Amino acid sequence: MGQGKSQFTEEELQDYQDLTYFTKKEVLYAHQKFKALAPEKVGHNKNAKLPMNKILQYPELRVNPFGDRICRIFSSSHDGDCTFEDFLDMMSVFSDTAPKAVKAEHAFRIFDFDGDDMLGVSDLRQVVDRLTGQQRLSEQDMQHLIQNILDEADLDDDGALSFAEFEHIISKSSDFANAFRIRL
Amino acid sequence: MSGGDRKKRTSRGQGWEEAGAEFYQESYPADVDLDVLQRDPSHLATLLPSKQSRAATAKRVRGEVKPTLRRRTSTRSRYHSTSRRASTTADVHVAMLPDLSENLSNEERTWEEIMQIKAMPVSMAQKKELKAKLQSATKLRLQGFEQFKWQRRKFWQQVKSRWKETYTKLELWRTSLKKIEGNFGIGVVAYFLFIKWLMFLNLTIFVFIFTFIILPTILLDTPATTCSSNSSNITNECQYSCENITEKNHDVILDTIQGTGWMENTLVFYGFYADKIFGVGSDAAFYYNLPLAYIAVAVVYFLVSLGAIVKAAARGFKERLVEGEGQFYQYCNLIFGGWDYCIHNEKAAVIKHKALYNEIKGCLEAERLEEERQSRSKEEKTKLVITRCIVNLIVIVVLAAGGFLIFETLEYSKQQLDGLKGEDTQIDSLNVLLFEYLPSIAIVGLNLLVPSLFAYLVTLEHYSPIFVVRITLLRTVLLRLASLVVLLQSFYHRIFVDLSLPCWETYVGQQLYKLVILDFVTHIAVTFLINFPRMLIAKHSKSKVAKYIGEQEFDLPKHVLDVVYTQTLCWLGSFYAPILPAMGTLECFFLFYIKKFACLVNSTPSSTVYRASRSNSLFMAVLLFSFLLAVIPVAYSLAESIPSKCCGPFTAQNTAWGIVVFTFNQFPTWIQSIIYFFSTAGFAVPAFITLSLCLYYFYAISAANKQMVQVLKNQLVLEGHDKQFLLNRLSAFIKQQQQEHQKAMRQMEMSSVAGMSNGS
């Protein structure tokens, strides 16, 4: 902790506390975790940019089927490489205190693989494929599943989920906020 | 950027510009969009306001980030006007800052805005910049009371964050929970949180009992309450019991396990507490009515338990209601909320993948089954109905047989004990222990064996997976509670028919005390002596049989039952053995570690997906059921049965509740008459009618709301179709315009070429 403290000024910590869902102590703790990913680099420069494969060493992200997507979404350079600030942003969104709406927004971006601001059929396919991992659904099942999802959520019948529709589902799902969470 | 400017830049597609650009220009000024649009008119749909996420808008205009900050808490129109007009001059942050010319912001607002930056999906550097801008902007200082109010708000915020910090540090089992979460997901963690919740509930109950019953007794009671001093004014029967207790001088350890001997007359059991009003001070200026406190505390802790359960259940119920409104987003939940982001163990991740795959398959399968069921032939249907009837019959028979077995062992052990008492030799102390514990052993044995039988039977019935969990749980609950009912029945028989017990409350307390201890020992034994070796066998042996014997999943319903059963015993017994809640607290504490071991070491993650919300409401439902089962006999014994005449705080009363009636009669007359009025028909009937009317009113409102939701949903679908239609028309129109434009251009080119060639 002592080392971590010396790397940040009080002002920076105040900034981080105001701009994330963390307290100062948690910010320092997050920095420890970040440092553990690449001790030398971060020890040298507290806000060092770590390549995506280093960030993916973080246990929760390593096994997460959307790990690379998460890195990309939170990376300020959009290539998956994250600085400490990006990492802090990420952890802040995944923290317990972040409201559902904020989580929903990021989840939408994570699931939106092609970046067209809609969760289209191809996006949903990728989501399902990543969720099931090694096992693959048969083509027929996949089509059936996606049809079911669209039947449930696609209120305007345009064959894709917009953010508003996605937010609507999330607001009704009590499990989402619980599941979309990583304890520091 | 003005419209004219744009026209100059985009020379193509003039028609389109005139037709619709004005609107888009206002809200979505990026040139990129228009270019894309002209290449692919169907892209139009993505430009609709309803399709925008804040993040998306921020991303779309990359490089010049323009988050249209949608204020959730404080919508102030000036933000709309500025952010809508967001110009493409590189620094768009200005748009989000308060428009200083219009309205000077005050400190509190600025502070509020800074607090809201964290909700924006932009990078930290941008957030910092925003914060700096907001801070450096000129703002009004708040005056007087306003200033005070703001300072107070800020102060509270700080206190809250401090509290949060210390709380997270103090939080019990934080790392354990994280570990379980990482390996088993949130559904199983909900179970461990449930154990924790029960522990705190028991602790609260114990604190009540300790402060109002145990502490006064220790402080105020003189040690003269033992039977010898009292025996002068009580009946012979009692004297016998007192002598009996002192005579029996057994092994200390055995007595501790059985709650007999030296233990019988301690703070642990009901019999120790005296029917006395303690005077405090020199001339007894204050007095403490122990019997009244005893019964009041019992009422209070039952009410507290009920309140806690209802509160916890209501939270789950509310969530379920919101989910269930209209339609349940089963598949969406599964896909978008399916992954537990907290999982950090590779093996667990693989299993989670598998579980999700199975769940998806299962859902699709269930749908197919549903269709199939509709088309099921009559013959199959009758066959299934018959199987189910038979299975249910078997279940009932098994339950009845279990009850009978417990009853018989109780009788048998009683006979044997009576026989042994006559001989009274040293060697028999172990036999006594065996027979004392025989009924409890029978109960535990049944609880271990019969659930597996039920689990097998349920597979024959072809229910849907969710229903299988529920019905198995229901049957097992019935089994456990049936055994308790038989036990209570035998108590009843012994107490009120045989009348052989001098101090029956202490006897009941002893029996429940034994059950709690045995229950705890069983948990330890099953976890460490049976399941742990099983796991070792499965791990180190390759044969299929060993794998079949050894491998175990973390079967949530079963473990839930274990805890609920303990809690039921605790509720049942805490009136007769006031120390029981303390034991319950300790047991929950150790149970956490035992179950953690069972979960992390012994078992593999279950192949069924346990949803946190669903399992939580399930826990509470089971707990509520067993709570009612515990309250009814206790309430009956309080209100109807005659307390023992020679021990306990109610020797002078005909029923324990009598003390309350007695105290009530000493109230001032006006309070008595008011309360009496509440119990008359003159109050009850109008109250009943009013309540029924209220109920009907709310029912009607909810029905109307449900219909309204349906109507609005239909309308939404219609609007969606309309929009689709208009968009298609619009894009067709644009295409047409483009084609015409191109044609015109081509003609112009042709003519100019022709002209040139002519000229040359």
CSV table of C-alpha atoms in Angstrom, one decimal, chain A residues 12 14-26 33 58-60 62-66 70 76 78 85-86 88-89 92 94 97 101-102 105-106 108-112 115-119 124 127-128 130-138 141-142 144-145 148-149 151-153 155-158 160-176 178-184, chain B residues 43 45-46 50-57 59-60 62 70 72 114-115 117-125 127-128 131 135 161-162 164-165 168-169 171 174 177-178 181 186 189 193 319-320 322-323 325-346 349-350 352-354 356-357 360-361 364 367-368 371 611-614 713 716-717 719-721 723-724:
chain,number,residue,atom,x,y,z
A,12,GLU,CA,-5.1,12.5,-8.5
A,14,GLN,CA,-9.4,12.8,-5.4
A,15,ASP,CA,-10.0,13.0,-9.2
A,16,TYR,CA,-10.2,9.2,-9.4
A,17,GLN,CA,-12.6,9.1,-6.5
A,18,ASP,CA,-14.9,11.7,-8.1
A,19,LEU,CA,-14.8,10.2,-11.5
A,20,THR,CA,-15.2,6.5,-10.7
A,21,TYR,CA,-17.4,4.5,-8.4
A,22,PHE,CA,-14.5,3.8,-6.2
A,23,THR,CA,-13.1,5.3,-3.0
A,24,LYS,CA,-9.5,6.3,-2.7
A,25,LYS,CA,-8.5,3.1,-1.0
A,26,GLU,CA,-10.2,1.1,-3.7
A,33,LYS,CA,-3.9,-5.3,-9.0
A,58,TYR,CA,-6.4,-10.6,-15.1
A,59,PRO,CA,-8.2,-13.7,-13.8
A,60,GLU,CA,-11.8,-12.7,-14.4
A,62,ARG,CA,-8.9,-14.4,-18.8
A,63,VAL,CA,-11.8,-16.8,-18.6
A,64,ASN,CA,-14.4,-14.3,-19.8
A,65,PRO,CA,-15.6,-15.1,-23.3
A,66,PHE,CA,-15.9,-11.4,-23.9
A,70,ILE,CA,-14.1,-5.6,-22.8
A,76,SER,CA,-8.8,4.7,-24.8
A,78,HIS,CA,-9.5,1.5,-29.1
A,85,GLU,CA,-6.9,4.8,-16.2
A,86,ASP,CA,-8.7,2.6,-18.7
A,88,LEU,CA,-9.8,1.8,-13.5
A,89,ASP,CA,-12.7,2.8,-15.7
A,92,SER,CA,-15.5,1.1,-11.9
A,94,PHE,CA,-18.0,-3.6,-13.1
A,97,THR,CA,-21.9,0.5,-6.9
A,101,ALA,CA,-27.9,1.9,-16.6
A,102,VAL,CA,-24.1,2.4,-16.8
A,105,GLU,CA,-24.5,0.8,-21.8
A,106,HIS,CA,-21.2,-0.9,-21.7
A,108,PHE,CA,-24.3,-3.1,-25.2
A,109,ARG,CA,-21.0,-1.9,-26.6
A,110,ILE,CA,-19.4,-5.2,-25.7
A,111,PHE,CA,-22.0,-7.2,-27.5
A,112,ASP,CA,-22.0,-4.9,-30.5
A,115,GLY,CA,-20.0,-1.5,-34.1
A,116,ASP,CA,-23.2,-0.5,-36.0
A,117,ASP,CA,-25.0,0.5,-32.8
A,118,MET,CA,-27.4,-2.3,-33.3
A,119,LEU,CA,-27.3,-5.9,-32.0
A,124,LEU,CA,-26.2,-12.2,-31.5
A,127,VAL,CA,-22.5,-13.7,-28.4
A,128,VAL,CA,-24.2,-17.1,-28.3
A,130,ARG,CA,-18.8,-17.2,-27.2
A,131,LEU,CA,-21.2,-18.1,-24.4
A,132,THR,CA,-21.4,-21.8,-25.3
A,133,GLY,CA,-17.6,-22.0,-25.8
A,134,GLN,CA,-16.5,-25.4,-27.1
A,135,GLN,CA,-19.9,-26.7,-27.7
A,136,ARG,CA,-21.6,-25.5,-30.7
A,137,LEU,CA,-25.3,-25.2,-31.2
A,138,SER,CA,-26.6,-26.7,-34.4
A,141,ASP,CA,-31.1,-24.5,-32.8
A,142,MET,CA,-29.1,-21.3,-33.4
A,144,HIS,CA,-34.5,-20.9,-33.4
A,145,LEU,CA,-32.7,-19.3,-30.5
A,148,ASN,CA,-36.8,-16.4,-29.9
A,149,ILE,CA,-34.5,-13.6,-28.7
A,151,ASP,CA,-39.4,-12.3,-30.6
A,152,GLU,CA,-38.9,-11.3,-27.0
A,153,ALA,CA,-37.0,-8.1,-27.4
A,155,LEU,CA,-40.3,-4.5,-30.3
A,156,ASP,CA,-40.2,-2.7,-33.6
A,157,ASP,CA,-39.6,-5.8,-35.7
A,158,ASP,CA,-36.6,-4.6,-37.6
A,160,ALA,CA,-32.1,-6.2,-34.6
A,161,LEU,CA,-31.9,-4.8,-31.1
A,162,SER,CA,-31.3,-1.1,-30.6
A,163,PHE,CA,-29.9,0.3,-27.5
A,164,ALA,CA,-33.3,1.4,-26.2
A,165,GLU,CA,-34.6,-2.2,-26.7
A,166,PHE,CA,-31.6,-3.6,-25.0
A,167,GLU,CA,-31.9,-1.2,-22.1
A,168,HIS,CA,-35.5,-2.2,-21.7
A,169,ILE,CA,-34.6,-5.9,-21.4
A,170,ILE,CA,-31.8,-5.1,-18.9
A,171,SER,CA,-34.1,-3.0,-16.8
A,172,LYS,CA,-36.3,-6.0,-16.4
A,173,SER,CA,-33.6,-8.5,-15.7
A,174,SER,CA,-32.8,-8.8,-12.0
A,175,ASP,CA,-29.8,-11.0,-12.6
A,176,PHE,CA,-27.9,-8.8,-15.1
A,178,ASN,CA,-25.5,-9.2,-10.3
A,179,ALA,CA,-23.8,-11.1,-13.1
A,180,PHE,CA,-22.2,-8.1,-14.7
A,181,ARG,CA,-19.9,-7.5,-11.8
A,182,ILE,CA,-16.3,-8.2,-10.9
A,183,ARG,CA,-15.2,-7.8,-7.4
A,184,LEU,CA,-11.9,-6.1,-7.0
B,43,HIS,CA,-28.3,2.7,-43.2
B,45,ALA,CA,-32.4,3.3,-39.8
B,46,THR,CA,-29.3,3.6,-37.6
B,50,SER,CA,-34.3,5.7,-30.8
B,51,LYS,CA,-31.3,3.8,-32.1
B,52,GLN,CA,-28.7,5.9,-30.4
B,53,SER,CA,-26.8,5.0,-27.4
B,54,ARG,CA,-24.8,7.6,-25.7
B,55,ALA,CA,-21.8,5.6,-26.2
B,56,ALA,CA,-22.5,5.2,-29.8
B,57,THR,CA,-22.8,8.8,-30.5
B,59,LYS,CA,-17.9,6.7,-30.9
B,60,ARG,CA,-19.4,7.6,-34.2
B,62,ARG,CA,-14.4,9.6,-33.4
B,70,ARG,CA,-28.6,12.3,-21.3
B,72,ARG,CA,-31.1,11.1,-15.9
B,114,ILE,CA,-19.0,16.5,-11.5
B,115,MET,CA,-20.6,13.6,-9.6
B,117,ILE,CA,-19.4,12.5,-15.0
B,118,LYS,CA,-18.5,9.1,-13.8
B,119,ALA,CA,-21.6,7.7,-15.5
B,120,MET,CA,-20.4,8.7,-18.9
B,121,PRO,CA,-18.8,6.2,-21.2
B,122,VAL,CA,-15.7,8.2,-22.1
B,123,SER,CA,-12.1,7.7,-21.2
B,124,MET,CA,-10.6,8.9,-18.0
B,125,ALA,CA,-8.6,11.7,-19.7
B,127,LYS,CA,-13.5,12.9,-17.8
B,128,LYS,CA,-10.6,14.7,-16.1
B,131,LYS,CA,-14.1,18.0,-14.4
B,135,GLN,CA,-14.4,23.4,-11.8
B,161,SER,CA,-18.1,6.8,1.3
B,162,ARG,CA,-16.1,6.5,4.6
B,164,LYS,CA,-18.6,2.1,2.8
B,165,GLU,CA,-14.9,1.9,3.0
B,168,THR,CA,-16.1,-3.4,3.1
B,169,LYS,CA,-13.1,-3.9,5.3
B,171,GLU,CA,-17.4,-7.4,5.9
B,174,ARG,CA,-15.5,-11.3,1.8
B,177,LEU,CA,-17.4,-15.3,-1.0
B,178,LYS,CA,-15.2,-14.0,-3.8
B,181,GLU,CA,-18.1,-16.8,-6.7
B,186,ILE,CA,-23.6,-16.1,-8.2
B,189,VAL,CA,-23.0,-17.4,-3.6
B,193,LEU,CA,-25.2,-15.1,1.7
B,319,GLU,CA,-38.0,-8.3,-8.9
B,320,ARG,CA,-39.9,-11.3,-10.0
B,322,VAL,CA,-41.1,-6.7,-12.7
B,323,GLU,CA,-39.7,-9.6,-14.7
B,325,GLU,CA,-44.8,-8.2,-16.1
B,326,GLY,CA,-46.1,-8.7,-19.7
B,327,GLN,CA,-43.7,-11.4,-20.6
B,328,PHE,CA,-40.6,-13.0,-19.2
B,329,TYR,CA,-37.5,-12.3,-21.1
B,330,GLN,CA,-36.2,-15.9,-20.7
B,331,TYR,CA,-33.9,-16.1,-23.7
B,332,CYS,CA,-32.6,-12.5,-23.4
B,333,ASN,CA,-31.8,-13.0,-19.8
B,334,LEU,CA,-30.0,-16.2,-20.6
B,335,ILE,CA,-27.9,-14.6,-23.4
B,336,PHE,CA,-27.2,-11.2,-22.0
B,337,GLY,CA,-27.1,-12.0,-18.3
B,338,GLY,CA,-25.9,-15.6,-18.6
B,339,TRP,CA,-22.2,-15.2,-18.0
B,340,ASP,CA,-21.1,-14.5,-14.5
B,341,TYR,CA,-18.3,-12.0,-15.0
B,342,CYS,CA,-17.0,-12.8,-11.6
B,343,ILE,CA,-15.9,-16.3,-12.6
B,344,HIS,CA,-12.1,-16.5,-12.6
B,345,ASN,CA,-11.3,-20.2,-12.5
B,346,GLU,CA,-10.7,-21.9,-15.8
B,349,ALA,CA,-15.4,-21.3,-16.9
B,350,VAL,CA,-15.5,-24.5,-18.9
B,352,LYS,CA,-20.2,-22.6,-17.1
B,353,HIS,CA,-19.9,-22.8,-20.9
B,354,LYS,CA,-21.3,-26.2,-20.7
B,356,LEU,CA,-25.1,-22.4,-20.5
B,357,TYR,CA,-25.1,-24.6,-23.5
B,360,ILE,CA,-30.0,-23.0,-24.0
B,361,LYS,CA,-30.6,-26.5,-25.3
B,364,LEU,CA,-35.3,-25.0,-26.7
B,367,GLU,CA,-40.4,-25.4,-26.1
B,368,ARG,CA,-40.3,-28.4,-28.4
B,371,GLU,CA,-45.4,-28.4,-28.7
B,611,ARG,CA,-30.1,-17.9,-11.0
B,612,ALA,CA,-29.4,-15.7,-8.0
B,613,SER,CA,-32.8,-14.0,-8.0
B,614,ARG,CA,-34.8,-17.2,-8.5
B,713,LYS,CA,-47.0,-2.7,-26.2
B,716,LEU,CA,-45.3,0.3,-29.8
B,717,VAL,CA,-45.3,-2.6,-32.3
B,719,GLU,CA,-45.3,2.4,-34.4
B,720,GLY,CA,-42.4,0.2,-35.2
B,721,HIS,CA,-44.1,-1.1,-38.3
B,723,LYS,CA,-41.4,3.6,-38.9
B,724,GLN,CA,-40.2,0.6,-40.9
